[in-house]
Coordinates of C-alpha atoms in Angstrom, one line a residue:
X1 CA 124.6 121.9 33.0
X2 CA 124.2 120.9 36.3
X3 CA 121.6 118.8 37.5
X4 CA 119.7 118.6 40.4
X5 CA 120.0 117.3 43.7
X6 CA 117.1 115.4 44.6
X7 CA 117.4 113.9 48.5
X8 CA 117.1 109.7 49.1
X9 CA 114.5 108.9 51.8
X10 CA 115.5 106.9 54.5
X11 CA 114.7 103.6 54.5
X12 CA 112.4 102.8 57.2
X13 CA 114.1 100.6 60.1
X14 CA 111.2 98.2 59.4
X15 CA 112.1 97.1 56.1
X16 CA 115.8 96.5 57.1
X17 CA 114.7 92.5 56.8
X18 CA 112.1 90.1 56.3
X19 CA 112.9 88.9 60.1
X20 CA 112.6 92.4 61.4
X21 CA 109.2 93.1 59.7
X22 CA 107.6 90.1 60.9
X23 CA 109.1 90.8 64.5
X24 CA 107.2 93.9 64.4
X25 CA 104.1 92.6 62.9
X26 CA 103.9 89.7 64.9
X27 CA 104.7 91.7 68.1
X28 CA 102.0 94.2 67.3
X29 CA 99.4 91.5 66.7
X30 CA 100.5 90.4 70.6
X31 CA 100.2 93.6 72.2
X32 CA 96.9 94.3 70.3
X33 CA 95.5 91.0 71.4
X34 CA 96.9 92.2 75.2
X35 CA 95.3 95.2 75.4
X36 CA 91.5 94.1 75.1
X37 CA 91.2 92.7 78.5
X38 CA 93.5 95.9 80.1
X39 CA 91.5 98.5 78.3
X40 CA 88.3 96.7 79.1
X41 CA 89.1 96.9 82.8
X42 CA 90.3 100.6 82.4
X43 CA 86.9 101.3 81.2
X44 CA 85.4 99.8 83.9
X45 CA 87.4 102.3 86.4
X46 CA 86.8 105.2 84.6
X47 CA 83.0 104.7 84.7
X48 CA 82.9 104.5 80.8
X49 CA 81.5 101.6 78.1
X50 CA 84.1 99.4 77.3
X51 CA 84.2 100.7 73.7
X52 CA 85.5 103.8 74.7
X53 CA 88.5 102.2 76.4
X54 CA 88.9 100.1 73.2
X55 CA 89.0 102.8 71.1
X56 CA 91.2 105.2 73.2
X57 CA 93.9 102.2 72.9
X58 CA 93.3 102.3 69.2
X59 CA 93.4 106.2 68.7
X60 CA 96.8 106.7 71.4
X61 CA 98.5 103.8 69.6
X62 CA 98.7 104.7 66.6
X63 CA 99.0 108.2 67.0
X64 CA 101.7 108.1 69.3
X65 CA 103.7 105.5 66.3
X66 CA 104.0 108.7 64.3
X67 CA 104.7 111.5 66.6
X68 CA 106.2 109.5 69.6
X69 CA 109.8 110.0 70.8
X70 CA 110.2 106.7 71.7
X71 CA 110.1 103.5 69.4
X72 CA 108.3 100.6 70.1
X73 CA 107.0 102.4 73.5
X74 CA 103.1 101.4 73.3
X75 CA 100.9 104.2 75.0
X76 CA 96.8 103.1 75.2
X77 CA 94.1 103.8 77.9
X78 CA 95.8 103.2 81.6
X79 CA 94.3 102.7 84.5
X80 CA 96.6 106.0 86.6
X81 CA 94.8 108.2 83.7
X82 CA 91.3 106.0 84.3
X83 CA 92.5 106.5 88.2
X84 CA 92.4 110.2 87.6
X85 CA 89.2 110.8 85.4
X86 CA 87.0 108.4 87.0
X87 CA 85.8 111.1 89.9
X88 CA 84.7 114.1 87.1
X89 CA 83.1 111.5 84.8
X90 CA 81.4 110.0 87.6
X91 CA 80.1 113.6 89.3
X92 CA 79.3 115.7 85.5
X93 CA 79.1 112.5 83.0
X94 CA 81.8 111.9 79.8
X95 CA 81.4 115.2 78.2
X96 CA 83.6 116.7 80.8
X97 CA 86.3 113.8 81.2
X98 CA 86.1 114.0 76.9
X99 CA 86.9 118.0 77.8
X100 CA 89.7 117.2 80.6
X101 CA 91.5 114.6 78.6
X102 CA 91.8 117.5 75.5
X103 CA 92.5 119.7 78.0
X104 CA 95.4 117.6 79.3
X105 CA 96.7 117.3 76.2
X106 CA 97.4 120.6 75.5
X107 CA 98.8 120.7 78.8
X108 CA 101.3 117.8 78.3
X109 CA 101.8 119.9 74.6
X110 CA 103.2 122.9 76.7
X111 CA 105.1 121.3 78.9
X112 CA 107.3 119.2 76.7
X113 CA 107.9 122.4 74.7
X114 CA 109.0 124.1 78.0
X115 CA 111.4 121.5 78.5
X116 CA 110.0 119.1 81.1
X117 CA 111.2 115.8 80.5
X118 CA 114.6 116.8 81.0
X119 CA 113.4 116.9 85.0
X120 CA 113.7 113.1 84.4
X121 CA 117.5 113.6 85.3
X122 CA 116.6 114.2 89.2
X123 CA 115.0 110.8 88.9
X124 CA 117.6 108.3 91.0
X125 CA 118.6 105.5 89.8
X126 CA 117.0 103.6 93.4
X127 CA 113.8 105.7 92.2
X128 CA 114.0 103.9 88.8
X129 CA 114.4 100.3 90.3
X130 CA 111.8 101.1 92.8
X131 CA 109.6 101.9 90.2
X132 CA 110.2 98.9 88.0
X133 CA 109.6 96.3 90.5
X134 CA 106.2 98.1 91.6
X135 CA 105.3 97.6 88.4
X136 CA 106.1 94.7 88.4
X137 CA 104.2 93.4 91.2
X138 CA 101.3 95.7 90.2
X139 CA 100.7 93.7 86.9
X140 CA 101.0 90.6 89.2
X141 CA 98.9 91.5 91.7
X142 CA 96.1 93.0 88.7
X143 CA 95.9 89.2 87.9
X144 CA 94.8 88.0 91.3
X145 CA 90.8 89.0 90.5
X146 CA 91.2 86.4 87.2
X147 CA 92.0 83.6 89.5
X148 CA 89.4 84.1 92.4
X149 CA 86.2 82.4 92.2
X150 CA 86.4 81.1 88.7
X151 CA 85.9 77.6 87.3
X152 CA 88.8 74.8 88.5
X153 CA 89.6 74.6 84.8
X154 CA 91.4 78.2 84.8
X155 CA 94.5 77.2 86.8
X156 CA 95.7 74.4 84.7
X157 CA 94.9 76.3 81.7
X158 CA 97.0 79.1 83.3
X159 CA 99.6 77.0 84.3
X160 CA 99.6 75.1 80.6
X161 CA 100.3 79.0 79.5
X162 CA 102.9 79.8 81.6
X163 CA 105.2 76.6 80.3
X164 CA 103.9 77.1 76.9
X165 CA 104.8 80.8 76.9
X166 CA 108.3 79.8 78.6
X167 CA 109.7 76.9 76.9
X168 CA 108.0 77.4 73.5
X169 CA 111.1 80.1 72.2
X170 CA 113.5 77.1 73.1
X171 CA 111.9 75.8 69.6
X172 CA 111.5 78.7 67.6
X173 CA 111.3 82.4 67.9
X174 CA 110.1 83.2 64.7
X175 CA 106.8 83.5 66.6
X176 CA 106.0 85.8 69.7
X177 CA 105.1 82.6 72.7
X178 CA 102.6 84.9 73.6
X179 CA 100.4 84.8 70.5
X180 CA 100.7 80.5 70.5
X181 CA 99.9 80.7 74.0
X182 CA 96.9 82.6 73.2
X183 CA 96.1 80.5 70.0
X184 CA 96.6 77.3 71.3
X185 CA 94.4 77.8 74.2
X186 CA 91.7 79.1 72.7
X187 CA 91.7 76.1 70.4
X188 CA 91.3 74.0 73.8
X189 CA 88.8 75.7 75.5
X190 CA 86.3 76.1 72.2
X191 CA 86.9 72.6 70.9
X192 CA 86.8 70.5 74.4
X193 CA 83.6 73.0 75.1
X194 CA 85.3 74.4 78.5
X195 CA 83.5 77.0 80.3
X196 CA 86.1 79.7 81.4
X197 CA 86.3 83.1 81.3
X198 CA 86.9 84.9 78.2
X199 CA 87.7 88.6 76.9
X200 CA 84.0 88.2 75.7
X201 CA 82.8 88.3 79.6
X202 CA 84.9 91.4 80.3
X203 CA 82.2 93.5 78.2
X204 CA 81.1 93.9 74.6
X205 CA 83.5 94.7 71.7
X206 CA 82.1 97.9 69.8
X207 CA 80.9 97.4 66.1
X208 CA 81.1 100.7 64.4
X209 CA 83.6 103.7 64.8
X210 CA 83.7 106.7 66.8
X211 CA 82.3 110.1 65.3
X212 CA 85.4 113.1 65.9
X213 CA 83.3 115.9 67.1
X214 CA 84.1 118.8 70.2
X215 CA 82.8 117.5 73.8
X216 CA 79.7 118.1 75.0
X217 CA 79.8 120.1 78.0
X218 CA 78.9 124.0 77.8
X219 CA 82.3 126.6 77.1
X220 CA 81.7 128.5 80.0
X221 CA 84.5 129.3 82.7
X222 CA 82.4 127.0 85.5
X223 CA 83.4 124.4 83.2
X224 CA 86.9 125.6 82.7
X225 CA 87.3 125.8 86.5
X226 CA 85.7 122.1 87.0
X227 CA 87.9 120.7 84.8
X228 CA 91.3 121.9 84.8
X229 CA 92.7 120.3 87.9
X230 CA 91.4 116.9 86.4
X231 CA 93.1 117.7 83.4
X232 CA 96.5 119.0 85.0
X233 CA 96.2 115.5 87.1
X234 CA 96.2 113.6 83.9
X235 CA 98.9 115.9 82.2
X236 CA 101.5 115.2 85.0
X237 CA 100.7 112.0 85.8
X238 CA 100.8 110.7 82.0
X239 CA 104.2 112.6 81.2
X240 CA 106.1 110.6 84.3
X241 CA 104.8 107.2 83.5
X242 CA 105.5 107.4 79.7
X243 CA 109.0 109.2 80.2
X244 CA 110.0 106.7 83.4
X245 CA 108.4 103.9 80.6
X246 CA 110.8 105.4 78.1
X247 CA 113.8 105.5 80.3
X248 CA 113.7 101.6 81.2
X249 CA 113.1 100.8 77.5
X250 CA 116.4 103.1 76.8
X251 CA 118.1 100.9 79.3
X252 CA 116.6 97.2 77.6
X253 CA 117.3 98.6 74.2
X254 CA 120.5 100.4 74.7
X255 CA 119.1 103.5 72.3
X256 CA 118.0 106.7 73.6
X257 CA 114.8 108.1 73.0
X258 CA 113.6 111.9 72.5
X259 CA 111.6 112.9 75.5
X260 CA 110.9 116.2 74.7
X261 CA 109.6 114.5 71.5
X262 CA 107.7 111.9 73.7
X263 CA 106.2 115.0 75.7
X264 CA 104.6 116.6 73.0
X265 CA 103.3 113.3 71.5
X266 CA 101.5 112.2 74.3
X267 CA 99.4 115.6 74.3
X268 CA 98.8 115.4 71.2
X269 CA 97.7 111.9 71.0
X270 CA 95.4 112.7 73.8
X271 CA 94.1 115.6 72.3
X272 CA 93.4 113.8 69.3
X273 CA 91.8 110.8 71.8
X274 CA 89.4 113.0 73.5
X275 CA 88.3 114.6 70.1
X276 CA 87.3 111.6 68.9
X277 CA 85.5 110.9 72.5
X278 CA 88.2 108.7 74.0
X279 CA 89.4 108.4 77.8
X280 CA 93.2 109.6 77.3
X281 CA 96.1 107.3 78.4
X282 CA 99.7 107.2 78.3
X283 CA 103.0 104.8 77.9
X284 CA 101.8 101.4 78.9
X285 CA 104.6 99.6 81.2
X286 CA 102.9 96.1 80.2
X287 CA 102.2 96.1 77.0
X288 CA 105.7 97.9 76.3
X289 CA 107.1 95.1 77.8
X290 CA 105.5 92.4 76.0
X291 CA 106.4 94.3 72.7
X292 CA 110.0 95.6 73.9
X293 CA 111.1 92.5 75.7
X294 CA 109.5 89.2 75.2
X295 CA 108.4 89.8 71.3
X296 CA 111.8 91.9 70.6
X297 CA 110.0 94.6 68.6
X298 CA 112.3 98.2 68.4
X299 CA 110.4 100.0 65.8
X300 CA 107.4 101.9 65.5
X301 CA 105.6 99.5 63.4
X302 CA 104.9 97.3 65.9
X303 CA 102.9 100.2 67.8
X304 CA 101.2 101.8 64.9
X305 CA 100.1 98.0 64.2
X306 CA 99.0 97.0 68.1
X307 CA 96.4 100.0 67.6
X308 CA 95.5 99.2 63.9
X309 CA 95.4 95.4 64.9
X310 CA 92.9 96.3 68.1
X311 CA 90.7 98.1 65.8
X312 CA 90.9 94.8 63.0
X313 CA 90.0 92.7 66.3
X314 CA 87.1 94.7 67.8
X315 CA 85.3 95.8 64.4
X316 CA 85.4 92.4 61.9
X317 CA 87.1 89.5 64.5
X318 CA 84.9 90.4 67.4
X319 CA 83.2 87.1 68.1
X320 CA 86.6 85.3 67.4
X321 CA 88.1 87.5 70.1
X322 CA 85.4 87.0 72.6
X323 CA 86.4 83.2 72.9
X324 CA 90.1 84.0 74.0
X325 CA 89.8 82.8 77.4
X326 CA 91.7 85.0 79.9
X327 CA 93.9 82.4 81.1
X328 CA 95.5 82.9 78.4
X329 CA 96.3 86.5 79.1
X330 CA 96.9 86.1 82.8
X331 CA 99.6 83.4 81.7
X332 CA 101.3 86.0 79.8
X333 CA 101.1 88.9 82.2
X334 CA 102.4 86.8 84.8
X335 CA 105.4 86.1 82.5
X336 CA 105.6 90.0 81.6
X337 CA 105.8 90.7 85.3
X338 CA 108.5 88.4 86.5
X339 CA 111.1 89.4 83.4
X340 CA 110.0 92.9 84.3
X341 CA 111.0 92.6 88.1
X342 CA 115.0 93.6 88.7
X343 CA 115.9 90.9 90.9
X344 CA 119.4 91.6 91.0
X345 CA 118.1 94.8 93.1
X346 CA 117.0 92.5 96.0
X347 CA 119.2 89.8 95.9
X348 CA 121.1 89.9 99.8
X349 CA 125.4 90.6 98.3
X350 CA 123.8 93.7 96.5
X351 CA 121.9 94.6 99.4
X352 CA 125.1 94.5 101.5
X353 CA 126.9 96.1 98.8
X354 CA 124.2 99.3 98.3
X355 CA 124.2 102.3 101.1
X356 CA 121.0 101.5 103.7
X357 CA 119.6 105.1 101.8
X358 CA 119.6 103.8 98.6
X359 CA 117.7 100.5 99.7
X360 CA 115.4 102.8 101.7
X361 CA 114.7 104.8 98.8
X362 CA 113.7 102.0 96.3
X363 CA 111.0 100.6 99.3
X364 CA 109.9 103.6 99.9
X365 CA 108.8 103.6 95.9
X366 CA 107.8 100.1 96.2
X367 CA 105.3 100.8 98.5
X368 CA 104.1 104.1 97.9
X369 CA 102.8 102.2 94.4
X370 CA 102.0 99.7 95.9
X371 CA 99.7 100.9 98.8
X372 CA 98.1 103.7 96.0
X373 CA 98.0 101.8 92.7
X374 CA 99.6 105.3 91.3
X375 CA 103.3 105.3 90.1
X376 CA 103.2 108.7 90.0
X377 CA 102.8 109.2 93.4
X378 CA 105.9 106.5 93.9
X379 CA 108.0 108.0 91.8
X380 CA 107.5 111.7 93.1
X381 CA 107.6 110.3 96.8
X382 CA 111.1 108.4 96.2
X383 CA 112.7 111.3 94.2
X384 CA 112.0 113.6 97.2
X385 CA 112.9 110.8 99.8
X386 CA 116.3 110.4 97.8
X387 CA 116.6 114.5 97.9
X388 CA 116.3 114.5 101.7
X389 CA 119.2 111.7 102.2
X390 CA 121.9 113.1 99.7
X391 CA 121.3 116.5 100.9
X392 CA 122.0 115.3 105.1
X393 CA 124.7 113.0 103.7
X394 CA 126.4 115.6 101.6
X395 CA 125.7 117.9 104.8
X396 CA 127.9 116.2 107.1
X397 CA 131.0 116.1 104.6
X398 CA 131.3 119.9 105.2
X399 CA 134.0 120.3 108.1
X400 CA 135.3 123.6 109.5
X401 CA 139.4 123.3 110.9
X402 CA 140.7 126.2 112.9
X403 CA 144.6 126.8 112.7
X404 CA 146.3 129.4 114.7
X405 CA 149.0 131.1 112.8
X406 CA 151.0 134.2 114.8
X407 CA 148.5 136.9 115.3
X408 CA 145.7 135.7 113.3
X409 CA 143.2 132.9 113.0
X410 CA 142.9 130.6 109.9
X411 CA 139.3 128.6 109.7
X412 CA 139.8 126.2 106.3
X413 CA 136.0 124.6 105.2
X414 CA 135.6 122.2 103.4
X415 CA 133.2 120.5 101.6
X416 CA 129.5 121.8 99.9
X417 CA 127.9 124.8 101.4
X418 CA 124.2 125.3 101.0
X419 CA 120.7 125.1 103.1
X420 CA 121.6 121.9 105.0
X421 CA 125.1 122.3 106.0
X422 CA 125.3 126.0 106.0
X423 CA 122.8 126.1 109.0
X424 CA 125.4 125.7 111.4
X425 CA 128.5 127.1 110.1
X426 CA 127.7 130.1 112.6
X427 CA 128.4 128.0 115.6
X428 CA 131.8 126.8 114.5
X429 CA 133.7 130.2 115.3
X430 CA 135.1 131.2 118.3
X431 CA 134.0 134.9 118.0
X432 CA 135.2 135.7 121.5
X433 CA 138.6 134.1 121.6
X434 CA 140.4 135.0 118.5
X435 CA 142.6 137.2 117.6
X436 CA 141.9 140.4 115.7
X437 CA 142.5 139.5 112.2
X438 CA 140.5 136.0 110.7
X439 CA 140.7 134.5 107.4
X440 CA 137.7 132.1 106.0
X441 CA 139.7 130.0 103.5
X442 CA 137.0 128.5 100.9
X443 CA 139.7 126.6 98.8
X444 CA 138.0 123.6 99.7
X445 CA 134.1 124.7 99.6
X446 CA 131.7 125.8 97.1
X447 CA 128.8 128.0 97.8
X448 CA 125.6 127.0 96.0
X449 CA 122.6 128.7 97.6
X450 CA 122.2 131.6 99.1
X451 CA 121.4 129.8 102.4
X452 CA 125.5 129.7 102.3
X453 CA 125.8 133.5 101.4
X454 CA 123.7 134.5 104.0
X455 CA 125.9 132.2 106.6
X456 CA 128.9 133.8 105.8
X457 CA 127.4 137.4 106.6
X458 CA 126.4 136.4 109.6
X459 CA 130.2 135.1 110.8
X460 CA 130.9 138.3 109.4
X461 CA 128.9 140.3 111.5
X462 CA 129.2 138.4 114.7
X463 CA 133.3 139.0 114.3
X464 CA 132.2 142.7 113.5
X465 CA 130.4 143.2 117.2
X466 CA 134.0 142.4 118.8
X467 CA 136.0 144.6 116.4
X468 CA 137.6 142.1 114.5
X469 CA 137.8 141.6 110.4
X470 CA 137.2 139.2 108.6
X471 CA 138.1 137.8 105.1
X472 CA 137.1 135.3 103.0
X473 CA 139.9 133.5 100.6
X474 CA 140.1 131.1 98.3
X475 CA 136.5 131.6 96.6
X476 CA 136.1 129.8 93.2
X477 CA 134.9 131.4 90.4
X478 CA 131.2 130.6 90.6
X479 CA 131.2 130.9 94.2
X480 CA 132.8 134.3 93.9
X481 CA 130.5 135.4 91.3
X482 CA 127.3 134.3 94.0
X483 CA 129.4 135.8 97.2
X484 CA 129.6 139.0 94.9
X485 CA 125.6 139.4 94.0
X486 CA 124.3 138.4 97.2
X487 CA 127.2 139.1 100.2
X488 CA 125.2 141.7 102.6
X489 CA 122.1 142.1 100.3
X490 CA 120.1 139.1 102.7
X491 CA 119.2 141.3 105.5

């Protein structure tokens, strides 16, 4: 009698060791504690109560733990997505950014499912450093407001964090820096009765949780109309920031995420955000950081427990919160933003060592972020930057060699044939002078566009107004199969 086979579950990776568990709780305990003050400010941009940032952190957090592609990635309210919003809730009120960031999420649904994170391949590598080390100065530069006009006090308290956060792993690591920064400060600045800045100044923690519930806005196509390009906005720029975030954390972690996977999450953790009244978000570069690299979380624990630890703060440690003065976060952000910044990439040997178009490329990213506050716009400005170069470098490797042989004329070209160096391959015959038979030899080409195709006609017709013939040799298979479809069908 045979029995049956019931399946083992897997072991979640979170219970491979008492270490690992307490990395990720410990690291989500950091993160949650880091992303009071961000989505407080977030709030602020999008024209919303800082209880809806706080909860949107909360809601995209956890959600995104369970149907994420990409572990340990934290995705919470941002401020591209508050960037994006702010104008509709600002012109028709938070019914209709509620509707735009549902909207986008179904968006961000369809578009993972049609296979758009695997665009992330056109993304250059000069792109990618370019976009890190905006970032990075970004997150330095967002702590600039938390050291103007505040109380002398603040800069040796942030200073104090910075060494603490810094030298305090060269004792132990079994706790995150970070959160004895953050503990240790706050200790100070309660029991010597220092008046600083605090997370409690940034705006009021909420008390009681959201109610789920469809926006309020009429289902009408004015509304449609009013809020889809907001929502398509929020769609694209929220898919490139979380799948360039899950790229670099690939590279830290030396795993590879699922970004189709990551697509689809992201919508629905938006949809799911905006249901329950929320102002969407995305990956958070940041907090990812903080989690990825200085706490040394990898598994989803530790963002499932960021956004269940931000909700523990906000609803029953709320007053405790309050009193975490923001030196103590600007300490660790300032950390977070110099491990963050590749300065290998700017260091003067690899500058002499890169091509000048690869360095031009990763500026032109740096300060496209920079000058917007949108990485989005950086990263889609760089990729087409880089486009332009690689296509007029590949351009001038394509050479045409004319050989003479008895009573016919042999042109050999070489190189990659499409838009950019096809353009002239008209001018490098000699339709007048040569003999009556010609030979194109392609051995040493390819044809890729139809740009190329269309060239190649017109050689053939020019020859044809003096009586001579032409033929083409050497095609390769793919190029054949191209010549084949399109030769004389291009007008």
């Amino acid at each position: 009698m045979s029995s049956l086979h019931v399946p083992r579950l897997s072991r979640p990776d979170w219970l491979a060791s008492p270490k690992v568990f307490r990395t990720e709780v410990l690291g989500g305990l950091v993160v949650g504690l880091a992303l009071i003050p961000e989505a407080i400010s977030f709030s602020v941009i999008a024209g919303v109560s800082p209880s809806v940032g706080l909860f949107s952190a909360v809601t995209m957090a956890v959600v995104i733990s369970f149907v994420g592609g990409r572990k340990a990635m934290i995705s919470a309210a941002t401020g591209a997505v508050a960037l994006v919003v702010a104008p509709l809730n600002k012109e028709h009120g938070l019914g209709y950014l509620v509707a735009a960031v549902i909207l986008g999420g179904l968006m961000q649904v369809v578009l993972g499912a049609l296979g758009v994170a695997r665009l992330m391949r056109f993304v250059p590598r000069s792109v990618m450093v370019g976009f890190v080390n905006a970032l990075a100065i970004l997150v330095f530069m967002g702590q600039f407001p938390e050291l103007t006009s505040v109380p002398w006090a603040v800069y040796p308290l942030v200073v104090g964090g910075l060494v603490l956060t810094a030298l305090f792993p060269r004792i132990t690591t079994v706790v995150p820096a970070p959160l004895v920064s953050i503990v240790v400060l706050t200790l100070i600045t309660v029991g010597a009765g220092i008046a600083v800045p605090t997370v409690g100044d940034r705006g009021e923690l909420p008390s009681s949780l959201p109610v789920p519930g469809l926006p309020d806005v009429p289902f009408i196509m004015d509304t449609l109309t009013t809020v889809a390009p907001y929502a398509f906005a929020l769609a694209l720029v929220g898919l490139l920031e979380s799948l360039m975030t899950a790229k670099l954390v690939d590279d830290i972690t030396d795993t590879h995420s699922n970004k189709t996977r990551e697509s689809v999450g992201q919508g629905i953790a938006n949809i799911v955000t905006g249901l329950l009244g929320g102002m969407g978000g995305c990956a958070m570069i940041g907090q990812t950081m903080i989690n990825v690299k200085v706490s040394g979380a990898r598994t989803r624990l530790s963002t499932f427990l960021s956004g269940a630890f931000l909700l523990v703060l906000c609803l029953l440690l709320g007053p405790v919160v309050s009193e975490i003065p923001m030196a103590a976060l600007v300490a660790i952000m300032v950390l977070v933003s110099a491990a963050t910044f590749d300065w290998h990439s700017v260091l003067p040997k690899t500058l002499r060592r890169l091509p000048v178009g690869e360095t031009l490329v990763m500026v032109i990213t740096v300060v496209c972020v920079v000058a917007t506050h949108n990485l989005a716009v950086g990263v889609v400005v760089g990729s087409i930057s880089a486009m332009v170069i690689f296509a007029k470098r590949v351009a001038h490797l394509a050479d045409v060699v004319r050989e003479v042989d008895g009573g016919r004329v042999v042109y050999t070209v070489t190189g990659e044939l499409f838009f950019a160096s096809s353009n002239d391959l008209v001018f490098r015959f000699r339709y007048k002078d040569d003999p009556q038979d010609v030979v194109v030899d392609l051995s040493r080409a390819h044809i890729w566009d139809a740009s190329s195709v269309a060239a190649l006609d017109a050689v053939e017709t020019k020859y044809a107004r003096y009586g001579k013939t032409v033929t083409i040799t050497g095609l390769n298979e793919a190029s054949a199969a191209m010549h084949r479809k399109l030769a004389g069908r291009l007008g």
